[in-house]
CSV table of C-alpha atoms in Angstrom, one decimal:
chain,number,residue,atom,x,y,z
L,1,MET,CA,56.6,35.6,60.8
L,2,ASP,CA,55.0,32.5,62.2
L,3,THR,CA,52.6,33.9,64.8
L,4,LEU,CA,50.1,36.6,64.8
L,5,ASN,CA,50.6,38.9,67.8
L,6,ALA,CA,50.4,42.6,68.4
L,7,TRP,CA,53.8,43.2,66.8
L,8,ALA,CA,52.8,41.2,63.7
L,9,TYR,CA,49.6,43.1,63.3
L,10,LYS,CA,51.4,46.4,63.6
L,11,LEU,CA,53.9,45.3,61.0
L,12,ILE,CA,51.1,44.2,58.6
L,13,LEU,CA,49.0,47.2,59.1
L,14,SER,CA,51.9,49.6,58.6
L,15,ASP,CA,52.9,48.2,55.2
L,16,TRP,CA,51.9,50.5,52.4
L,17,LYS,CA,51.9,47.6,49.8
L,18,ILE,CA,49.0,45.9,51.7
L,19,TRP,CA,47.0,49.1,51.7
L,20,LEU,CA,47.7,49.8,48.0
L,21,GLY,CA,46.6,46.3,47.1
L,22,SER,CA,43.4,46.7,49.1
L,23,LEU,CA,42.6,49.9,47.3
L,24,ILE,CA,43.3,48.3,43.9
L,25,TYR,CA,41.0,45.4,44.6
L,26,MET,CA,38.4,47.6,46.2
L,27,GLY,CA,38.3,49.7,43.0
L,28,VAL,CA,37.8,46.8,40.6
L,29,GLY,CA,35.5,44.9,43.1
L,30,ILE,CA,33.1,47.8,43.6
L,31,THR,CA,32.9,48.2,39.8
L,32,GLY,CA,32.1,44.5,39.2
L,33,TYR,CA,29.6,44.1,42.0
L,34,SER,CA,27.8,47.3,41.3
L,35,THR,CA,27.4,46.2,37.7
L,36,THR,CA,26.0,42.9,38.9
L,37,PHE,CA,23.5,44.4,41.3
L,38,PHE,CA,22.3,47.3,39.1
L,39,MET,CA,22.3,45.6,35.7
L,40,PRO,CA,18.6,44.8,35.7
L,41,THR,CA,17.8,48.4,36.7
L,42,ILE,CA,20.0,49.8,34.0
L,43,LEU,CA,18.4,47.5,31.4
L,44,LYS,CA,14.9,48.4,32.6
L,45,GLU,CA,15.6,52.0,31.8
L,46,PHE,CA,15.8,51.0,28.1
L,47,GLY,CA,12.0,50.6,28.2
L,48,TRP,CA,11.9,46.9,28.8
L,49,THR,CA,9.7,45.2,31.4
L,50,ALA,CA,11.3,43.8,34.6
L,51,LYS,CA,11.0,40.3,33.3
L,52,SER,CA,12.5,41.2,29.9
L,53,ALA,CA,15.3,43.1,31.6
L,54,GLN,CA,16.2,40.0,33.6
L,55,VAL,CA,16.2,37.9,30.5
L,56,HIS,CA,18.5,40.4,28.7
L,57,THR,CA,21.1,40.0,31.5
L,58,ILE,CA,21.7,36.3,30.4
L,59,PRO,CA,23.7,37.1,27.3
L,60,VAL,CA,25.8,39.7,29.2
L,61,TYR,CA,26.7,37.1,31.9
L,62,ALA,CA,27.5,34.5,29.2
L,63,VAL,CA,29.9,36.9,27.4
L,64,CYS,CA,31.4,37.9,30.7
L,65,ALA,CA,32.0,34.2,31.7
L,66,VAL,CA,33.7,33.5,28.3
L,67,GLY,CA,35.8,36.7,28.6
L,68,MET,CA,36.8,36.0,32.1
L,69,LEU,CA,38.0,32.5,31.4
L,70,ALA,CA,39.8,33.7,28.2
L,71,ALA,CA,41.6,36.5,30.1
L,72,ALA,CA,42.5,34.1,33.0
L,73,TRP,CA,43.9,31.5,30.5
L,74,ALA,CA,45.9,34.2,28.6
L,75,SER,CA,47.3,35.8,31.8
L,76,ASP,CA,48.4,32.4,33.0
L,77,ARG,CA,49.9,31.6,29.7
L,78,VAL,CA,52.1,34.7,29.7
L,79,ARG,CA,52.5,34.8,33.5
L,80,HIS,CA,51.4,38.4,33.6
L,81,ARG,CA,48.4,39.9,35.5
L,82,TYR,CA,48.8,43.7,35.6
L,83,GLY,CA,48.3,44.3,31.9
L,84,PHE,CA,45.2,42.2,31.8
L,85,VAL,CA,43.7,43.9,34.8
L,86,MET,CA,44.3,47.3,33.1
L,87,VAL,CA,42.8,46.1,29.9
L,88,GLY,CA,39.7,45.1,31.9
L,89,VAL,CA,39.6,48.5,33.6
L,90,VAL,CA,39.8,50.3,30.3
L,91,ILE,CA,37.1,48.2,28.7
L,92,SER,CA,34.8,48.9,31.7
L,93,THR,CA,35.6,52.6,31.7
L,94,PHE,CA,34.7,52.8,28.0
L,95,GLY,CA,31.4,51.0,28.6
L,96,TYR,CA,30.5,53.3,31.5
L,97,GLY,CA,31.5,56.3,29.4
L,98,VAL,CA,29.0,55.4,26.8
L,99,LEU,CA,26.3,54.8,29.4
L,100,LEU,CA,27.0,58.2,31.0
L,101,SER,CA,27.0,60.0,27.6
L,102,GLN,CA,23.2,60.1,27.6
L,103,SER,CA,22.0,63.6,27.0
L,104,ALA,CA,18.8,65.1,28.3
L,105,SER,CA,17.4,65.5,24.8
L,106,PRO,CA,17.0,62.4,22.5
L,107,GLN,CA,16.9,64.7,19.5
L,108,LEU,CA,20.6,65.4,19.8
L,109,SER,CA,22.8,63.4,17.4
L,110,ALA,CA,25.2,62.4,20.1
L,111,TYR,CA,22.4,60.5,22.0
L,112,PRO,CA,23.4,56.8,22.0
L,113,SER,CA,20.7,54.4,20.8
L,114,SER,CA,19.4,51.6,23.0
L,115,GLU,CA,21.5,49.1,21.0
L,116,ALA,CA,24.7,51.2,21.8
L,117,LYS,CA,23.8,51.4,25.4
L,118,TYR,CA,23.1,47.6,25.6
L,119,ALA,CA,26.5,47.1,24.0
L,120,ALA,CA,28.0,49.4,26.6
L,121,VAL,CA,26.4,47.3,29.4
L,122,PHE,CA,28.3,44.3,27.8
L,123,LEU,CA,31.6,46.3,27.9
L,124,ALA,CA,31.1,47.6,31.4
L,125,ALA,CA,30.3,44.2,32.8
L,126,LEU,CA,33.0,42.4,30.8
L,127,GLY,CA,35.7,44.8,32.0
L,128,GLY,CA,34.7,44.2,35.6
L,129,TYR,CA,34.5,40.5,35.3
L,130,ILE,CA,38.0,40.4,33.7
L,131,SER,CA,39.6,42.6,36.3
L,132,MET,CA,38.2,41.2,39.5
L,133,PRO,CA,39.6,37.6,39.5
L,134,LEU,CA,42.9,38.7,37.9
L,135,ALA,CA,43.4,41.5,40.4
L,136,LEU,CA,42.8,39.0,43.2
L,137,ALA,CA,45.3,36.5,41.7
L,138,TRP,CA,47.8,39.2,41.0
L,139,LEU,CA,47.7,40.6,44.5
L,140,SER,CA,47.8,37.2,46.1
L,141,ASN,CA,50.9,36.3,44.1
L,142,LEU,CA,52.9,39.4,45.2
L,143,ARG,CA,55.7,38.7,47.5
L,144,ILE,CA,55.5,41.0,50.5
L,145,VAL,CA,58.8,40.7,52.5
L,146,PHE,CA,58.7,42.0,56.0
L,147,ARG,CA,62.0,43.4,57.2
L,148,PHE,CA,62.7,42.6,60.8
């Protein structure tokens, strides 16, 4: 397919693999971007001031950058993307699970401490930052063959 015309658009938009890839990237992309946009708000709920919450995002982003580069290097080394994307999704899910496990009463023993919730922010962000670039690389490397 060398030209984009009405027939080519119909062929592209009717391929289920393109729609599935879009859903996969949308899922990991929304997770990563929402973590980025709401991290200062989440950290402010720990009782910190706005300035302190902004400062506490720096270590999270530093760990995410190292984790993202390490996962990208490892996935290139083994020439495999899907497993690394799923590991990132599981890490992020675990982090969000800890953040969502807050109970209404701090007296309960299952109530996570501020340190545990801060560690969960690290995990939620790290999983998203691992998954986003690897999912994009994985989906762009897929060979979609159109049958004429």
